[in-house]
Structure formats: C-alpha cells, structure tokens
Amino acid sequence: MAKVLVVTSGKGGVGKTTSTAALGAALAQSGQNVVVVDFDVGLRNLDLVMGAERRVVFDLINVVQGDARLSQALIRDKRCETLSILPASQTRDKDALTSEGVARVMDELREKFDWVICDSPAGIERGAQLAMYHADMAVIVTNPEVSSVRDSDRIIGLLDSKTQKAEQGEKVEKHLLLTRYDPARAARKEMLSVEDVLEILSIPLLGIVPESEDVLKSSNVGAPVTLAAPTSLPARAYFEAARRLSGEKLEVSVPVEKRGFFDWLFKRDA
Amino acid sequence: MSFLSNIFARRQQSSSVAKDRLQILLAHERGAGEAGESDLIRQLHKEIMEVIARHVAVDQDKVQIKVDRGSGCSMLEIDVEVPQELSGKRGS
C-alpha cells in the first residue's frame, strides 16, 4: 500500500525541499520505490537540489492537463534507481493545477510507487493545500525560531481540516522534523530547545537535523545530503527519520559530532 | 551558583522569552480559528463607534484601537478623540 507524504511548513526557507530530497533518497536507498513530487509551481527547485534540472522535459502540469503521460514526465535518479522525481512547471502559475487533475495523478503515482513524497510550496494558499490534500502522512519542517513555530502551528490546523483524510473524519499522521538545530545554542538557552518546540506544537518528533555545512555543499552539487554525504550528521538524522517513517521504533537523539584529531585534519578536503 | 548569577542567567535566556510569547500567541490563534477574533474586534469597534457617533461627530482618523493579548486576559483599548468645541459647549 503506497503512502502519500507531504513535506510542509508554512514558512519558506526552513528546509522543505532539502528534507524532501534527503528523505526521498534515504527511503529509496532502503530499496523502496520512491517518487518526489514538486508542487511549487512557478518556483520549482526540487529538480535543482536533486541535480535533475537539465533533464526536465515535461512536468506535473503537463501531466495534470493531459499533455504528457506520467511516465514521460518522471525522471529517474542516476545514482539511485528506485528514486524518481516529478518536477513542477517553472513557467505556469498555480491555477493550472486542478484538484481533479492532481487527484488523478496521485492515484496513478500510488499504483507505481511505495512512497509519494510531495514537496509543498511555502504559504497556506492553493498550492500548499493541493500538496497536502491527498496526504496520509505529513512531515512538518520547523526551525527552532518563533516565526517558523507559529507557521507550523497554522499548518497543523490546516492538516486537521483541509485534507481528504480530515474530510473523511480521519487524521493525517503528523511528524515534526526540527531542522537547522544548534545543540550548543539551545544548551545556552539562546535557541528554542527540542522540548520547547515539542511542548508548543505537541506532535511526535520524527528527527532533529543539526545545522550543518554539508546541507549547502550537497545542494551546491545537486545531490540529496543522504546521497552526497551519507555519513554526515544531517544525513544520519535523515536516514533515521526515514526508518521511523517506515515504522521502526528508534529513539530520537540530538546528533552531536564526535570530532577527533584526524577529522579536524581532513575537514578541509570536504 | 549564587543568587545574583541566577538572576542574570535568567535574564539572558532569550529562548524562554520566545517560548512564552509563542504559547500566549498560539493559545489565541488556535481559539480564534479561521476568522473569530478579528471579526469580534471589528464588530465591537463598529458598534461602539455607532453609539459614540450618535452623540458626537468623530473623525475616523482620530480613533485608535489597541489589543493586548495576555495569558490570563486580553485588553481591548479604544481611544476616541472628541472634538474640542463640542466638549467645550457641553461644559458651558
């Protein structure tokens, strides 16, 4: 049974696209068939973060409008054969996405894949609501910062009211992914701690992704961090989060670097 | 840790300020739902202004509305500037 997962946040720039790519690649590396779908029409970036920007021919809107078949628009990742991407359109606007068209594409994707991961646009408008509408599960990406937490709370409200599950009287399974976390600053009480955010949002914790250079380095070269730097701290956090999504019970810990002399010595190469 | 350093440490904890602010704000936003509270304030403002307008001519630009949402109670403050000559007439 395929799972539809939406990666959402309300606020922009918190790491939705990065997390979509990283979680998608992590799940795909465990052998499951994964498609990542970009819903950010007009501002697509998932293709760029995944390194597929030069291979886009057709996009989600072409498929929704019947101008292309789904199989023509899907791009298979070159590094991981169980991972595919369905890009958004860069030139059209969000109104080109009809709810019936999206429903049809989602049904078709459910048949082909084990995981359909939808990268939501920022905001709470139509695009974000279409991205979350078909979701069985949601990953709410949040930074330990007041505006991000407030927007996440708003998105949680929408997940509980504006989704197909909600309309059927069911619940979308919600998971909190705390990104750009700095354990040292949280310990100095300069940053909201994991416990603070959990107490405010009261949804289960999927993982803590530390602030790390590796995330930017990976997007620079067009690879999910779980493919480009699989042993890095953020990648380890994403791999564990992916295992939790698959149903494994793993304790969530704050990832801390154990840095030895040799790590320090070779750090420059990275 | 001494008493003094305890006080200073507490003052530097910007994260607890952030947490408190969020908790108060979200308690209101969750309760308000879609349109709730902003509608209520708009309605209150409208009706209070109607009552005042029956007795004095009020310039809309001279009306200030402030809301302060606290954890225990909220305060709605409507500040109406009454024209000078009118308040003078009443007095005489």
CSV table of C-alpha atoms in Angstrom, one decimal:
chain,number,residue,atom,x,y,z
A,1,MET,CA,0.0,0.0,0.0
A,2,ALA,CA,1.5,3.3,-1.2
A,3,LYS,CA,2.0,6.1,1.3
A,4,VAL,CA,1.5,9.7,0.3
A,5,LEU,CA,3.6,12.0,2.4
A,6,VAL,CA,3.6,15.8,2.3
A,7,VAL,CA,6.6,17.8,3.4
A,8,THR,CA,5.2,21.2,4.6
A,9,SER,CA,6.0,24.1,6.9
A,10,GLY,CA,4.0,27.2,6.1
A,11,LYS,CA,7.1,29.3,6.4
A,12,GLY,CA,9.6,29.4,3.5
A,13,GLY,CA,13.3,28.6,3.7
A,14,VAL,CA,13.1,26.2,6.6
A,15,GLY,CA,14.3,23.2,4.6
A,16,LYS,CA,11.2,21.6,2.9
A,17,THR,CA,12.9,20.9,-0.4
A,18,THR,CA,16.2,19.8,1.2
A,19,SER,CA,14.2,17.5,3.5
A,20,THR,CA,12.1,16.1,0.7
A,21,ALA,CA,15.2,15.2,-1.3
A,22,ALA,CA,17.0,13.8,1.7
A,23,LEU,CA,14.1,11.7,3.0
A,24,GLY,CA,13.2,10.5,-0.5
A,25,ALA,CA,16.8,9.4,-1.2
A,26,ALA,CA,17.1,7.8,2.2
A,27,LEU,CA,13.8,5.8,1.7
A,28,ALA,CA,14.9,4.8,-1.8
A,29,GLN,CA,18.2,3.5,-0.6
A,30,SER,CA,16.4,1.1,1.6
A,31,GLY,CA,15.0,-0.5,-1.6
A,32,GLN,CA,11.6,1.1,-1.7
A,33,ASN,CA,10.2,2.8,-4.8
A,34,VAL,CA,10.0,6.5,-4.1
A,35,VAL,CA,8.9,9.5,-6.1
A,36,VAL,CA,9.4,13.0,-5.0
A,37,VAL,CA,6.8,15.5,-6.4
A,38,ASP,CA,7.4,19.2,-6.6
A,39,PHE,CA,4.2,21.2,-6.0
A,40,ASP,CA,5.9,24.6,-6.1
A,41,VAL,CA,4.6,25.7,-9.4
A,42,GLY,CA,6.4,28.7,-10.8
A,43,LEU,CA,9.3,28.4,-8.3
A,44,ARG,CA,10.4,24.8,-8.7
A,45,ASN,CA,13.7,23.9,-7.0
A,46,LEU,CA,13.5,20.2,-6.2
A,47,ASP,CA,14.9,19.4,-9.6
A,48,LEU,CA,17.9,21.6,-8.9
A,49,VAL,CA,18.5,20.2,-5.4
A,50,MET,CA,18.3,16.7,-6.9
A,51,GLY,CA,20.6,17.5,-9.8
A,52,ALA,CA,18.0,16.8,-12.4
A,53,GLU,CA,17.5,20.3,-13.7
A,54,ARG,CA,18.9,19.6,-17.1
A,55,ARG,CA,16.7,16.5,-17.6
A,56,VAL,CA,13.3,18.1,-17.2
A,57,VAL,CA,11.2,17.8,-20.3
A,58,PHE,CA,7.6,17.5,-19.0
A,59,ASP,CA,6.3,18.5,-15.6
A,60,LEU,CA,3.4,18.0,-13.2
A,61,ILE,CA,1.2,20.5,-15.0
A,62,ASN,CA,1.7,18.8,-18.4
A,63,VAL,CA,0.5,15.6,-16.8
A,64,VAL,CA,-2.4,17.2,-15.0
A,65,GLN,CA,-3.6,18.8,-18.2
A,66,GLY,CA,-3.1,15.6,-20.2
A,67,ASP,CA,-0.3,17.0,-22.5
A,68,ALA,CA,2.1,14.3,-21.4
A,69,ARG,CA,2.0,10.9,-19.9
A,70,LEU,CA,3.2,10.4,-16.3
A,71,SER,CA,5.9,8.0,-17.5
A,72,GLN,CA,7.2,10.8,-19.8
A,73,ALA,CA,7.4,13.3,-17.0
A,74,LEU,CA,9.0,11.1,-14.4
A,75,ILE,CA,12.8,11.5,-14.2
A,76,ARG,CA,14.7,8.6,-12.7
A,77,ASP,CA,17.7,9.5,-10.5
A,78,LYS,CA,21.0,8.4,-12.0
A,79,ARG,CA,22.5,7.5,-8.6
A,80,CYS,CA,19.7,5.6,-7.1
A,81,GLU,CA,17.4,3.7,-9.5
A,82,THR,CA,14.4,3.4,-7.1
A,83,LEU,CA,14.2,7.2,-6.8
A,84,SER,CA,12.2,9.3,-9.3
A,85,ILE,CA,11.3,13.0,-9.5
A,86,LEU,CA,8.2,14.6,-10.9
A,87,PRO,CA,9.1,18.3,-11.4
A,88,ALA,CA,6.8,21.3,-11.2
A,89,SER,CA,6.3,23.7,-14.0
A,90,GLN,CA,8.5,26.8,-13.9
A,91,THR,CA,6.5,28.9,-16.3
A,92,ARG,CA,2.9,28.4,-15.5
A,93,ASP,CA,1.1,29.5,-12.4
A,94,LYS,CA,-0.6,27.6,-9.6
A,95,ASP,CA,-4.1,28.0,-11.1
A,96,ALA,CA,-3.1,25.5,-13.8
A,97,LEU,CA,-3.3,22.8,-11.2
A,98,THR,CA,-6.9,21.5,-10.9
A,99,SER,CA,-7.9,19.4,-8.0
A,100,GLU,CA,-9.4,16.7,-10.3
A,101,GLY,CA,-6.2,16.6,-12.3
A,102,VAL,CA,-4.0,16.3,-9.2
A,103,ALA,CA,-6.2,13.6,-7.8
A,104,ARG,CA,-5.8,11.6,-11.0
A,105,VAL,CA,-2.0,11.9,-11.0
A,106,MET,CA,-1.8,11.0,-7.3
A,107,ASP,CA,-3.9,7.8,-7.9
A,108,GLU,CA,-1.5,6.9,-10.7
A,109,LEU,CA,1.5,7.5,-8.6
A,110,ARG,CA,0.1,5.4,-5.7
A,111,GLU,CA,0.0,2.5,-8.1
A,112,LYS,CA,3.6,2.8,-9.3
A,113,PHE,CA,5.4,3.7,-6.1
A,114,ASP,CA,5.7,2.7,-2.4
A,115,TRP,CA,6.2,6.4,-1.3
A,116,VAL,CA,4.9,9.5,-2.9
A,117,ILE,CA,6.6,12.5,-1.3
A,118,CYS,CA,5.0,15.9,-2.0
A,119,ASP,CA,7.2,19.0,-1.6
A,120,SER,CA,4.8,21.7,-0.6
A,121,PRO,CA,5.2,25.4,-1.6
A,122,ALA,CA,5.5,27.8,1.3
A,123,GLY,CA,2.4,29.6,2.4
A,124,ILE,CA,-1.1,28.4,3.1
A,125,GLU,CA,-2.6,29.1,-0.3
A,126,ARG,CA,-4.0,26.8,-3.0
A,127,GLY,CA,-0.6,25.3,-3.9
A,128,ALA,CA,0.1,24.3,-0.4
A,129,GLN,CA,-3.4,23.0,0.1
A,130,LEU,CA,-3.3,20.9,-3.0
A,131,ALA,CA,0.1,19.4,-1.9
A,132,MET,CA,-1.4,18.3,1.4
A,133,TYR,CA,-4.9,17.3,0.3
A,134,HIS,CA,-4.1,13.7,-0.6
A,135,ALA,CA,-1.6,13.1,2.2
A,136,ASP,CA,-1.7,10.1,4.5
A,137,MET,CA,1.2,11.5,6.5
A,138,ALA,CA,2.8,14.9,6.9
A,139,VAL,CA,6.3,15.9,7.9
A,140,ILE,CA,6.2,19.4,9.3
A,141,VAL,CA,9.6,21.0,8.9
A,142,THR,CA,10.3,23.5,11.6
A,143,ASN,CA,13.2,25.7,12.6
A,144,PRO,CA,13.7,26.5,16.3
A,145,GLU,CA,12.7,30.0,15.8
A,146,VAL,CA,9.4,31.9,16.7
A,147,SER,CA,8.0,32.6,13.2
A,148,SER,CA,8.6,29.1,12.0
A,149,VAL,CA,6.9,27.6,15.0
A,150,ARG,CA,3.9,29.8,14.6
A,151,ASP,CA,3.5,29.0,10.9
A,152,SER,CA,3.9,25.3,11.7
A,153,ASP,CA,1.1,25.5,14.2
A,154,ARG,CA,-1.1,27.1,11.5
A,155,ILE,CA,-0.2,24.3,9.0
A,156,ILE,CA,-1.1,21.7,11.6
A,157,GLY,CA,-4.5,23.3,11.8
A,158,LEU,CA,-4.9,23.1,8.1
A,159,LEU,CA,-3.8,19.4,8.0
A,160,ASP,CA,-6.6,18.7,10.5
A,161,SER,CA,-9.2,20.5,8.4
A,162,LYS,CA,-8.4,20.9,4.8
A,163,THR,CA,-7.2,17.4,3.7
A,164,GLN,CA,-9.1,14.5,2.3
A,165,LYS,CA,-8.4,12.5,5.5
A,166,ALA,CA,-9.9,15.3,7.6
A,167,GLU,CA,-13.0,15.4,5.3
A,168,GLN,CA,-13.5,11.7,5.8
A,169,GLY,CA,-13.2,12.1,9.6
A,170,GLU,CA,-9.8,10.6,9.7
A,171,LYS,CA,-6.4,12.1,10.7
A,172,VAL,CA,-3.3,12.8,8.7
A,173,GLU,CA,-0.4,11.3,10.7
A,174,LYS,CA,1.8,14.2,11.6
A,175,HIS,CA,5.5,14.2,12.3
A,176,LEU,CA,7.8,17.1,13.4
A,177,LEU,CA,11.2,17.4,11.8
A,178,LEU,CA,13.3,20.0,13.5
A,179,THR,CA,15.9,21.4,11.2
A,180,ARG,CA,18.8,23.8,11.4
A,181,TYR,CA,19.1,22.9,15.1
A,182,ASP,CA,22.2,24.1,17.0
A,183,PRO,CA,22.5,22.0,20.2
A,184,ALA,CA,25.2,24.3,21.6
A,185,ARG,CA,23.0,27.4,21.3
A,186,ALA,CA,20.0,25.5,22.6
A,187,ALA,CA,22.1,24.5,25.7
A,188,ARG,CA,23.0,28.1,26.2
A,189,LYS,CA,19.2,28.9,26.1
A,190,GLU,CA,19.7,31.2,23.1
A,191,MET,CA,17.5,29.0,20.9
A,192,LEU,CA,14.3,27.2,21.5
A,193,SER,CA,15.1,23.6,22.6
A,194,VAL,CA,13.6,20.4,21.2
A,195,GLU,CA,11.5,20.1,24.3
A,196,ASP,CA,10.2,23.7,23.9
A,197,VAL,CA,9.1,23.2,20.3
A,198,LEU,CA,7.5,19.8,21.1
A,199,GLU,CA,5.6,21.3,24.1
A,200,ILE,CA,4.2,24.0,21.9
A,201,LEU,CA,3.3,22.0,18.8
A,202,SER,CA,2.6,18.7,20.6
A,203,ILE,CA,3.1,16.4,17.6
A,204,PRO,CA,5.5,13.4,17.6
A,205,LEU,CA,9.1,14.1,16.8
A,206,LEU,CA,10.5,12.5,13.6
A,207,GLY,CA,14.0,13.7,13.9
A,208,ILE,CA,16.5,16.5,14.7
A,209,VAL,CA,18.6,17.7,11.8
A,210,PRO,CA,21.5,19.8,13.0
A,211,GLU,CA,22.6,23.0,11.3
A,212,SER,CA,25.5,21.8,9.0
A,213,GLU,CA,27.7,22.8,6.2
A,214,ASP,CA,27.0,19.5,4.5
A,215,VAL,CA,23.5,20.5,3.5
A,216,LEU,CA,24.6,23.5,1.4
A,217,LYS,CA,27.5,21.6,0.0
A,218,SER,CA,25.2,18.9,-1.2
A,219,SER,CA,22.7,21.3,-2.8
A,220,ASN,CA,25.6,23.0,-4.5
A,221,VAL,CA,26.4,19.8,-6.3
A,222,GLY,CA,22.8,18.8,-6.9
A,223,ALA,CA,22.5,15.8,-4.6
A,224,PRO,CA,20.4,15.0,-1.6
A,225,VAL,CA,22.6,15.1,1.5
A,226,THR,CA,21.8,11.4,2.1
A,227,LEU,CA,23.4,10.6,-1.2
A,228,ALA,CA,26.2,13.2,-1.3
A,229,ALA,CA,27.4,12.9,2.3
A,230,PRO,CA,25.7,9.8,3.8
A,231,THR,CA,27.9,9.7,6.9
A,232,SER,CA,27.4,13.4,7.8
A,233,LEU,CA,25.4,14.3,10.8
A,234,PRO,CA,22.4,15.7,8.9
A,235,ALA,CA,22.3,12.6,6.6
A,236,ARG,CA,22.4,10.3,9.6
A,237,ALA,CA,19.4,12.3,11.1
A,238,TYR,CA,17.5,11.9,7.8
A,239,PHE,CA,18.3,8.2,7.5
A,240,GLU,CA,17.0,7.6,11.0
A,241,ALA,CA,13.9,9.8,10.2
A,242,ALA,CA,13.3,7.7,7.1
A,243,ARG,CA,13.4,4.5,9.2
A,244,ARG,CA,10.9,6.0,11.7
A,245,LEU,CA,8.6,6.8,8.8
A,246,SER,CA,8.8,3.2,7.7
A,247,GLY,CA,7.5,2.2,11.1
A,248,GLU,CA,10.7,1.4,13.0
A,249,LYS,CA,10.8,2.5,16.7
A,250,LEU,CA,14.0,4.4,17.2
A,251,GLU,CA,15.0,6.7,20.0
A,252,VAL,CA,15.5,10.3,18.7
A,253,SER,CA,18.7,11.8,19.9
A,254,VAL,CA,20.3,15.1,19.3
A,255,PRO,CA,23.1,14.5,16.8
A,256,VAL,CA,26.5,15.7,18.1
A,257,GLU,CA,29.7,15.5,16.2
A,258,LYS,CA,32.4,13.3,17.8
A,259,ARG,CA,35.4,15.1,16.4
A,260,GLY,CA,38.9,13.6,16.7
A,261,PHE,CA,42.2,14.9,15.6
A,262,PHE,CA,42.0,13.2,12.2
A,263,ASP,CA,38.6,14.6,11.5
A,264,TRP,CA,39.9,18.0,12.2
A,265,LEU,CA,42.9,17.4,10.0
A,266,PHE,CA,40.9,16.2,7.0
A,267,LYS,CA,38.0,18.6,7.4
A,268,ARG,CA,39.4,20.9,4.7
A,269,ASP,CA,39.0,18.4,1.9
A,270,ALA,CA,35.3,18.2,2.2
B,1,MET,CA,25.6,29.3,41.6
B,2,SER,CA,24.9,32.4,43.5
B,3,PHE,CA,21.6,34.2,43.8
B,4,LEU,CA,22.9,37.1,41.6
B,5,SER,CA,24.2,35.0,38.8
B,6,ASN,CA,21.0,33.1,38.9
B,7,ILE,CA,19.1,36.3,38.1
B,8,PHE,CA,21.5,37.3,35.4
B,9,ALA,CA,21.3,33.8,33.8
B,10,ARG,CA,17.6,34.1,33.7
B,11,ARG,CA,17.6,37.4,32.0
B,12,GLN,CA,19.8,36.1,29.2
B,13,GLN,CA,17.5,33.2,28.4
B,14,SER,CA,16.0,34.5,25.2
B,15,SER,CA,14.7,31.0,24.4
B,16,SER,CA,12.3,31.1,27.4
B,17,VAL,CA,11.0,34.5,26.3
B,18,ALA,CA,10.4,33.1,22.8
B,19,LYS,CA,8.6,30.1,24.3
B,20,ASP,CA,6.3,32.2,26.5
B,21,ARG,CA,5.5,34.6,23.6
B,22,LEU,CA,4.6,31.7,21.4
B,23,GLN,CA,2.4,30.0,23.9
B,24,ILE,CA,0.4,33.1,24.5
B,25,LEU,CA,0.1,33.9,20.8
B,26,LEU,CA,-0.9,30.4,19.8
B,27,ALA,CA,-3.4,30.0,22.6
B,28,HIS,CA,-5.2,32.9,21.0
B,29,GLU,CA,-4.7,31.9,17.3
B,30,ARG,CA,-5.9,28.4,18.0
B,31,GLY,CA,-9.0,29.6,19.8
B,32,ALA,CA,-9.8,32.2,17.1
B,33,GLY,CA,-9.8,29.6,14.4
B,34,GLU,CA,-10.5,31.0,10.9
B,35,ALA,CA,-11.9,34.4,11.4
B,36,GLY,CA,-13.2,34.5,15.0
B,37,GLU,CA,-11.3,37.1,17.0
B,38,SER,CA,-10.5,39.6,14.3
B,39,ASP,CA,-14.2,39.5,13.4
B,40,LEU,CA,-15.2,40.1,17.0
B,41,ILE,CA,-13.0,43.1,17.3
B,42,ARG,CA,-14.2,44.6,14.0
B,43,GLN,CA,-17.8,44.2,15.3
B,44,LEU,CA,-17.1,45.7,18.7
B,45,HIS,CA,-15.3,48.6,17.0
B,46,LYS,CA,-18.2,49.2,14.6
B,47,GLU,CA,-20.9,49.1,17.3
B,48,ILE,CA,-19.0,51.2,19.8
B,49,MET,CA,-18.4,53.8,17.1
B,50,GLU,CA,-22.0,53.9,16.2
B,51,VAL,CA,-23.0,54.7,19.8
B,52,ILE,CA,-20.4,57.4,20.1
B,53,ALA,CA,-21.4,58.9,16.7
B,54,ARG,CA,-25.0,59.4,17.9
B,55,HIS,CA,-23.7,62.0,20.4
B,56,VAL,CA,-20.6,63.4,18.9
B,57,ALA,CA,-19.1,63.8,15.4
B,58,VAL,CA,-16.0,61.6,15.4
B,59,ASP,CA,-13.2,61.8,12.9
B,60,GLN,CA,-12.2,58.2,12.0
B,61,ASP,CA,-8.6,59.1,11.8
B,62,LYS,CA,-8.7,60.1,15.5
B,63,VAL,CA,-9.7,56.7,16.7
B,64,GLN,CA,-7.0,54.3,17.9
B,65,ILE,CA,-7.6,50.7,18.6
B,66,LYS,CA,-5.2,48.6,20.5
B,67,VAL,CA,-5.4,45.0,21.6
B,68,ASP,CA,-3.1,43.4,24.2
B,69,ARG,CA,-3.4,39.6,24.4
B,70,GLY,CA,-2.2,38.3,27.7
B,71,SER,CA,-2.2,34.7,29.0
B,72,GLY,CA,-4.9,35.4,31.6
B,73,CYS,CA,-7.0,38.1,30.0
B,74,SER,CA,-6.9,40.3,26.9
B,75,MET,CA,-7.4,44.1,26.8
B,76,LEU,CA,-9.2,46.0,24.1
B,77,GLU,CA,-8.5,49.7,24.1
B,78,ILE,CA,-10.4,52.1,22.0
B,79,ASP,CA,-9.2,55.7,22.1
B,80,VAL,CA,-11.5,58.3,20.7
B,81,GLU,CA,-10.5,61.9,20.3
B,82,VAL,CA,-13.6,64.1,20.9
B,83,PRO,CA,-13.6,67.4,19.1
B,84,GLN,CA,-12.6,70.4,21.3
B,85,GLU,CA,-15.6,72.8,20.6
B,86,LEU,CA,-18.1,70.1,21.3
B,87,SER,CA,-16.7,69.2,24.7
B,88,GLY,CA,-16.5,72.9,25.4
B,89,LYS,CA,-20.2,73.5,24.6
B,90,ARG,CA,-21.2,70.7,26.9
B,91,GLY,CA,-19.3,72.3,29.7
B,92,SER,CA,-21.0,75.7,29.4
